[in-house]
Short mmCIF file of C-alpha atoms and ligand atoms in Angstrom, two decimals:
data_model
loop_
_atom_site.label_atom_id
_atom_site.label_comp_id
_atom_site.label_asym_id
_atom_site.label_seq_id
_atom_site.Cartn_x
_atom_site.Cartn_y
_atom_site.Cartn_z
CA MET A 1 -6.82 6.54 1.09
CA ILE A 2 -4.33 9.22 1.94
CA ARG A 3 -0.88 7.73 2.72
CA GLU A 4 1.42 10.01 4.65
CA TRP A 5 4.40 10.20 6.97
CA ARG A 6 4.21 12.05 10.29
CA ASP A 7 7.26 12.19 12.57
CA GLY A 8 8.73 9.03 11.03
CA ILE A 9 5.45 7.11 11.30
CA LEU A 10 3.63 5.86 8.21
CA LEU A 11 -0.14 6.26 8.44
CA TYR A 12 -3.27 6.21 6.33
CA ARG A 13 -6.45 8.29 6.43
CA PHE A 14 -9.81 8.20 4.71
CA ALA A 15 -10.03 11.28 2.48
CA SER A 16 -13.68 11.99 3.28
CA LEU A 17 -13.19 11.65 7.05
CA GLN A 18 -10.07 13.81 6.83
CA GLU A 19 -12.16 16.55 5.19
CA ALA A 20 -15.04 16.26 7.67
CA ALA A 21 -15.30 18.96 10.33
CA GLY A 22 -15.03 18.16 14.02
CA VAL A 23 -13.19 14.86 13.83
CA ARG A 24 -9.68 13.55 13.34
CA HIS A 25 -8.33 10.05 12.78
CA ALA A 26 -5.26 8.03 11.87
CA ILE A 27 -4.81 4.45 10.76
CA LEU A 28 -1.34 3.59 11.92
CA THR A 29 0.88 0.96 10.34
CA ARG A 30 3.75 -1.16 11.65
CA ILE A 31 6.28 1.46 10.55
CA GLY A 32 7.79 4.07 12.85
CA GLY A 33 8.28 2.32 16.21
CA VAL A 34 11.04 0.62 18.19
CA SER A 35 9.87 -3.00 18.56
CA ARG A 36 12.01 -5.76 17.07
CA GLY A 37 11.64 -9.12 15.37
CA ALA A 38 8.07 -10.26 14.77
CA TYR A 39 6.81 -7.04 16.37
CA ALA A 40 8.82 -4.65 14.20
CA THR A 41 8.30 -1.91 14.69
CA LEU A 42 5.19 0.07 15.76
CA ASN A 43 3.45 -2.66 17.77
CA LEU A 44 0.75 -1.31 20.10
CA GLY A 45 -0.33 -4.71 21.48
CA HIS A 46 0.53 -5.26 25.17
CA THR A 47 -0.48 -8.92 25.21
CA VAL A 48 1.28 -10.37 22.16
CA GLY A 49 4.67 -11.18 23.72
CA ASP A 50 6.52 -7.99 22.84
CA ASP A 51 8.85 -6.12 25.21
CA LEU A 52 6.54 -3.82 27.22
CA ALA A 53 9.04 -0.95 27.35
CA ALA A 54 9.08 -0.95 23.55
CA VAL A 55 5.27 -1.05 23.44
CA GLU A 56 5.12 1.97 25.77
CA GLU A 57 7.61 3.89 23.62
CA ASN A 58 5.53 3.01 20.55
CA HIS A 59 2.43 4.45 22.23
CA ARG A 60 4.33 7.62 23.09
CA ARG A 61 5.38 8.01 19.45
CA ALA A 62 2.05 7.04 17.89
CA LEU A 63 -0.07 9.25 20.15
CA GLY A 64 2.46 12.04 19.76
CA ILE A 65 1.16 12.49 16.21
CA PHE A 66 -1.98 13.95 17.81
CA GLY A 67 -0.11 15.60 20.66
CA LEU A 68 -1.68 13.06 23.03
CA LEU A 69 -0.34 11.22 26.04
CA PRO A 70 -1.14 7.52 26.66
CA GLN A 71 -3.14 8.44 29.77
CA ARG A 72 -5.41 10.70 27.66
CA VAL A 73 -7.00 8.04 25.44
CA VAL A 74 -9.65 5.34 25.95
CA SER A 75 -8.94 1.76 24.84
CA PRO A 76 -10.73 -1.55 25.07
CA TYR A 77 -9.36 -4.97 25.94
CA GLN A 78 -10.61 -6.69 22.78
CA VAL A 79 -11.97 -10.22 23.04
CA HIS A 80 -13.77 -10.80 19.69
CA GLY A 81 -17.16 -10.14 21.28
CA ALA A 82 -19.84 -7.51 20.79
CA ARG A 83 -19.80 -5.41 23.96
CA VAL A 84 -19.87 -1.69 23.17
CA GLY A 85 -18.38 0.81 25.60
CA LEU A 86 -20.17 4.18 25.67
CA VAL A 87 -17.38 6.37 26.97
CA GLY A 88 -16.61 9.99 27.83
CA ARG A 89 -14.02 12.17 29.51
CA ALA A 90 -14.48 10.24 32.76
CA HIS A 91 -12.96 7.20 31.02
CA LEU A 92 -9.75 8.86 29.79
CA GLY A 93 -6.77 6.69 30.66
CA THR A 94 -8.85 3.56 31.18
CA VAL A 95 -8.98 0.23 29.41
CA GLN A 96 -12.55 -1.02 28.98
CA PRO A 97 -12.60 -4.74 29.87
CA ALA A 98 -13.92 -7.32 27.39
CA THR A 99 -15.05 -4.68 24.92
CA ASP A 100 -14.86 -4.71 21.11
CA ALA A 101 -16.31 -1.33 20.24
CA LEU A 102 -16.25 2.20 21.64
CA VAL A 103 -18.68 5.06 21.12
CA THR A 104 -18.54 8.65 22.32
CA GLY A 105 -20.39 11.89 21.75
CA GLU A 106 -17.83 13.91 23.71
CA ALA A 107 -15.01 15.92 22.20
CA GLY A 108 -11.52 15.31 23.54
CA VAL A 109 -12.03 11.59 24.10
CA PRO A 110 -9.64 9.86 21.67
CA LEU A 111 -10.51 6.24 20.96
CA LEU A 112 -7.56 3.90 20.38
CA MET A 113 -8.04 0.34 19.19
CA ARG A 114 -5.65 -2.36 17.93
CA PHE A 115 -5.79 -4.60 14.90
CA GLY A 116 -3.88 -7.34 13.13
CA ASP A 117 -6.24 -8.79 10.44
CA CYS A 118 -9.66 -8.07 12.00
CA ALA A 119 -11.49 -5.16 10.38
CA PRO A 120 -11.32 -1.71 11.97
CA VAL A 121 -14.71 -0.09 11.42
CA LEU A 122 -14.75 3.69 11.94
CA LEU A 123 -18.09 5.46 12.32
CA PHE A 124 -18.86 9.17 12.30
CA ASP A 125 -22.19 10.95 12.51
CA PRO A 126 -21.64 14.59 11.51
CA VAL A 127 -25.20 15.53 12.52
CA ARG A 128 -25.00 14.29 16.11
CA GLN A 129 -21.20 14.77 16.28
CA THR A 130 -20.72 11.21 17.46
CA ILE A 131 -18.03 8.65 16.71
CA GLY A 132 -17.69 4.93 17.12
CA MET A 133 -15.15 2.25 16.34
CA ALA A 134 -15.66 -1.52 16.15
CA HIS A 135 -13.34 -4.53 15.94
CA ALA A 136 -14.69 -7.16 13.57
CA GLY A 137 -13.00 -10.40 12.65
CA TRP A 138 -15.14 -13.40 11.78
CA ARG A 139 -16.05 -13.81 15.45
CA GLY A 140 -17.04 -10.15 15.66
CA ILE A 141 -19.20 -10.52 12.57
CA VAL A 142 -20.93 -13.52 14.15
CA ALA A 143 -21.24 -11.83 17.56
CA GLY A 144 -22.52 -8.63 15.94
CA SER A 145 -20.01 -6.02 17.09
CA VAL A 146 -20.62 -3.67 14.14
CA VAL A 147 -24.41 -3.89 14.43
CA ALA A 148 -24.21 -3.34 18.21
CA THR A 149 -22.08 -0.22 17.68
CA VAL A 150 -24.53 1.36 15.21
CA ARG A 151 -27.40 0.50 17.57
CA THR A 152 -25.64 2.08 20.52
CA MET A 153 -25.03 5.26 18.53
CA GLY A 154 -28.74 5.32 17.68
CA GLN A 155 -30.30 4.30 20.98
CA ARG A 156 -27.96 6.11 23.37
CA LEU A 157 -26.91 9.16 21.36
CA GLY A 158 -29.77 9.69 18.92
CA CYS A 159 -27.89 8.99 15.68
CA ALA A 160 -29.84 8.16 12.55
CA PRO A 161 -28.08 5.35 10.62
CA ALA A 162 -28.61 7.24 7.36
CA ASP A 163 -26.45 10.09 8.71
CA ILE A 164 -23.56 7.82 9.67
CA TRP A 165 -20.42 7.60 7.55
CA ALA A 166 -18.49 4.32 7.87
CA GLY A 167 -14.92 3.47 6.95
CA ILE A 168 -13.60 -0.08 6.78
CA GLY A 169 -9.86 0.01 7.43
CA PRO A 170 -7.06 -2.36 6.43
CA THR A 171 -8.12 -5.96 7.13
CA ILE A 172 -7.39 -9.44 5.85
CA GLY A 173 -8.96 -9.77 2.41
CA PRO A 174 -10.74 -12.69 0.76
CA CYS A 175 -7.46 -13.29 -1.13
CA CYS A 176 -5.86 -14.53 2.11
CA TYR A 177 -8.62 -15.52 4.55
CA GLU A 178 -9.25 -19.22 4.02
CA VAL A 179 -11.57 -20.67 6.66
CA SER A 180 -13.24 -23.93 7.66
CA ALA A 181 -16.77 -24.79 6.55
CA GLU A 182 -17.96 -24.11 10.13
CA VAL A 183 -16.59 -20.56 10.08
CA ALA A 184 -17.93 -19.89 6.57
CA ASP A 185 -21.39 -21.10 7.60
CA ALA A 186 -21.38 -18.97 10.76
CA VAL A 187 -20.38 -15.83 8.85
CA GLU A 188 -23.02 -16.41 6.18
CA ALA A 189 -25.67 -16.99 8.85
CA ALA A 190 -24.73 -13.69 10.54
CA CYS A 191 -25.10 -11.66 7.34
CA PRO A 192 -28.14 -10.84 5.20
CA ALA A 193 -29.12 -13.69 2.89
CA GLY A 194 -27.38 -13.53 -0.48
CA ALA A 195 -24.58 -11.18 0.61
CA PRO A 196 -21.32 -12.33 -1.06
CA VAL A 197 -19.43 -12.86 2.18
CA VAL A 198 -17.89 -16.27 1.42
CA HIS A 199 -15.93 -16.93 -1.75
CA ARG A 200 -15.59 -20.52 -3.03
CA LEU A 201 -12.55 -21.48 -5.09
CA ASP A 202 -11.40 -25.03 -5.95
CA GLY A 203 -13.09 -26.50 -2.90
CA HIS A 204 -11.61 -23.86 -0.58
CA LEU A 205 -13.63 -21.29 1.37
CA TYR A 206 -12.57 -17.69 1.92
CA VAL A 207 -14.31 -15.14 4.11
CA ASP A 208 -14.65 -11.64 2.66
CA LEU A 209 -14.58 -9.58 5.87
CA PRO A 210 -15.05 -6.18 4.18
CA ALA A 211 -18.10 -7.55 2.35
CA ALA A 212 -19.49 -8.95 5.62
CA VAL A 213 -19.01 -5.62 7.42
CA ARG A 214 -20.60 -3.79 4.48
CA ALA A 215 -23.59 -6.14 4.41
CA GLN A 216 -24.18 -5.77 8.16
CA LEU A 217 -23.83 -1.97 7.99
CA ARG A 218 -26.31 -1.76 5.09
CA ALA A 219 -28.76 -3.96 6.99
CA CYS A 220 -28.59 -1.39 9.84
CA GLY A 221 -29.32 1.47 7.45
CA VAL A 222 -25.76 2.79 7.04
CA GLU A 223 -25.18 3.54 3.38
CA ARG A 224 -22.17 5.82 3.15
CA ILE A 225 -19.40 3.23 3.36
CA GLU A 226 -15.78 3.65 2.30
CA GLU A 227 -13.17 0.90 2.16
CA ALA A 228 -9.43 1.09 2.57
CA GLY A 229 -8.98 -1.76 0.09
CA LEU A 230 -5.77 -2.88 1.83
CA CYS A 231 -5.24 -6.54 2.75
CA THR A 232 -3.16 -6.88 5.91
CA ALA A 233 -1.92 -10.36 4.95
CA CYS A 234 -0.83 -9.25 1.46
CA ARG A 235 0.79 -6.16 2.96
CA VAL A 236 2.86 -7.36 5.92
CA ASP A 237 5.41 -4.80 4.77
CA GLU A 238 3.13 -2.13 6.27
CA PHE A 239 0.64 -3.94 8.54
CA PHE A 240 0.63 -6.72 11.12
CA SER A 241 -1.19 -9.90 10.07
CA HIS A 242 -2.01 -12.64 12.55
CA ARG A 243 -2.74 -15.05 9.70
CA ALA A 244 0.22 -14.28 7.42
CA GLU A 245 2.67 -14.28 10.33
CA ASN A 246 1.34 -17.45 11.98
CA GLY A 247 0.07 -15.74 15.10
CA ARG A 248 3.43 -14.27 16.11
CA THR A 249 3.06 -10.59 15.31
CA GLY A 250 2.03 -7.21 16.67
CA ARG A 251 -1.01 -4.95 16.42
CA PHE A 252 -1.34 -1.64 14.60
CA GLY A 253 -3.43 1.15 16.07
CA VAL A 254 -6.39 3.17 14.85
CA LEU A 255 -7.17 6.53 16.45
CA LEU A 256 -10.43 8.45 16.22
CA GLU A 257 -11.37 11.60 18.14
CA LEU A 258 -14.05 14.28 18.12
CA LEU A 259 -12.68 17.79 18.29
CA ALA A 260 -14.09 20.59 20.39
ZN1 ZN B 1 -4.53 -10.74 0.76
#
């Protein structure tokens, strides 16, 4: 991962996506905004209890990295489901209701999604010039948000899974994601048999979200997969973590856009 500062904001990028033609992206952190307390400082979540004026200023700063205005992006209202929004220029400035993934084949349609432990999954097909982004926590893995996103890219925009590059952004790692037996069973059932998606240690169960995303992507035929390798709960100095901060925290943003 490339770690860099832009206009006082700390962000990360995948080296291979950064080098790819026709696309730009940024994985924002919690550093570089104006929010205070549990939301310090670059919180982009409107519904987590933060001061909305601060959240708006954070959007202005974060999108400013790309020279974008808040009314020129498309966002979803994420609900841990598997609905995929196929969007275009007509959707700029809108929030897609009850949606956990976005796909577009149009340039100039920046996708902005928010995370705080769940995995950001970035998808790019350089052949069809198509992008997608999915939100996958354990509920998203069980609901199938990643699989639904790859399918939408294939069925609606003609992408071949073998052409798709996938990046798994900062997410809670197996080091920090202890779950109940019910959750562990549901995640295992949603992934290909034998995939190492639940770790067992001293009678405790830990979900490996990156491994679950990887297993589901491979099962769809996506093979070029890169991982950030950053655990949000281990790294609350740079990321928001719902688990590590007991539910009182913000959301960091991920931006992905096709260029004309
Ligand atoms: Zn960790």
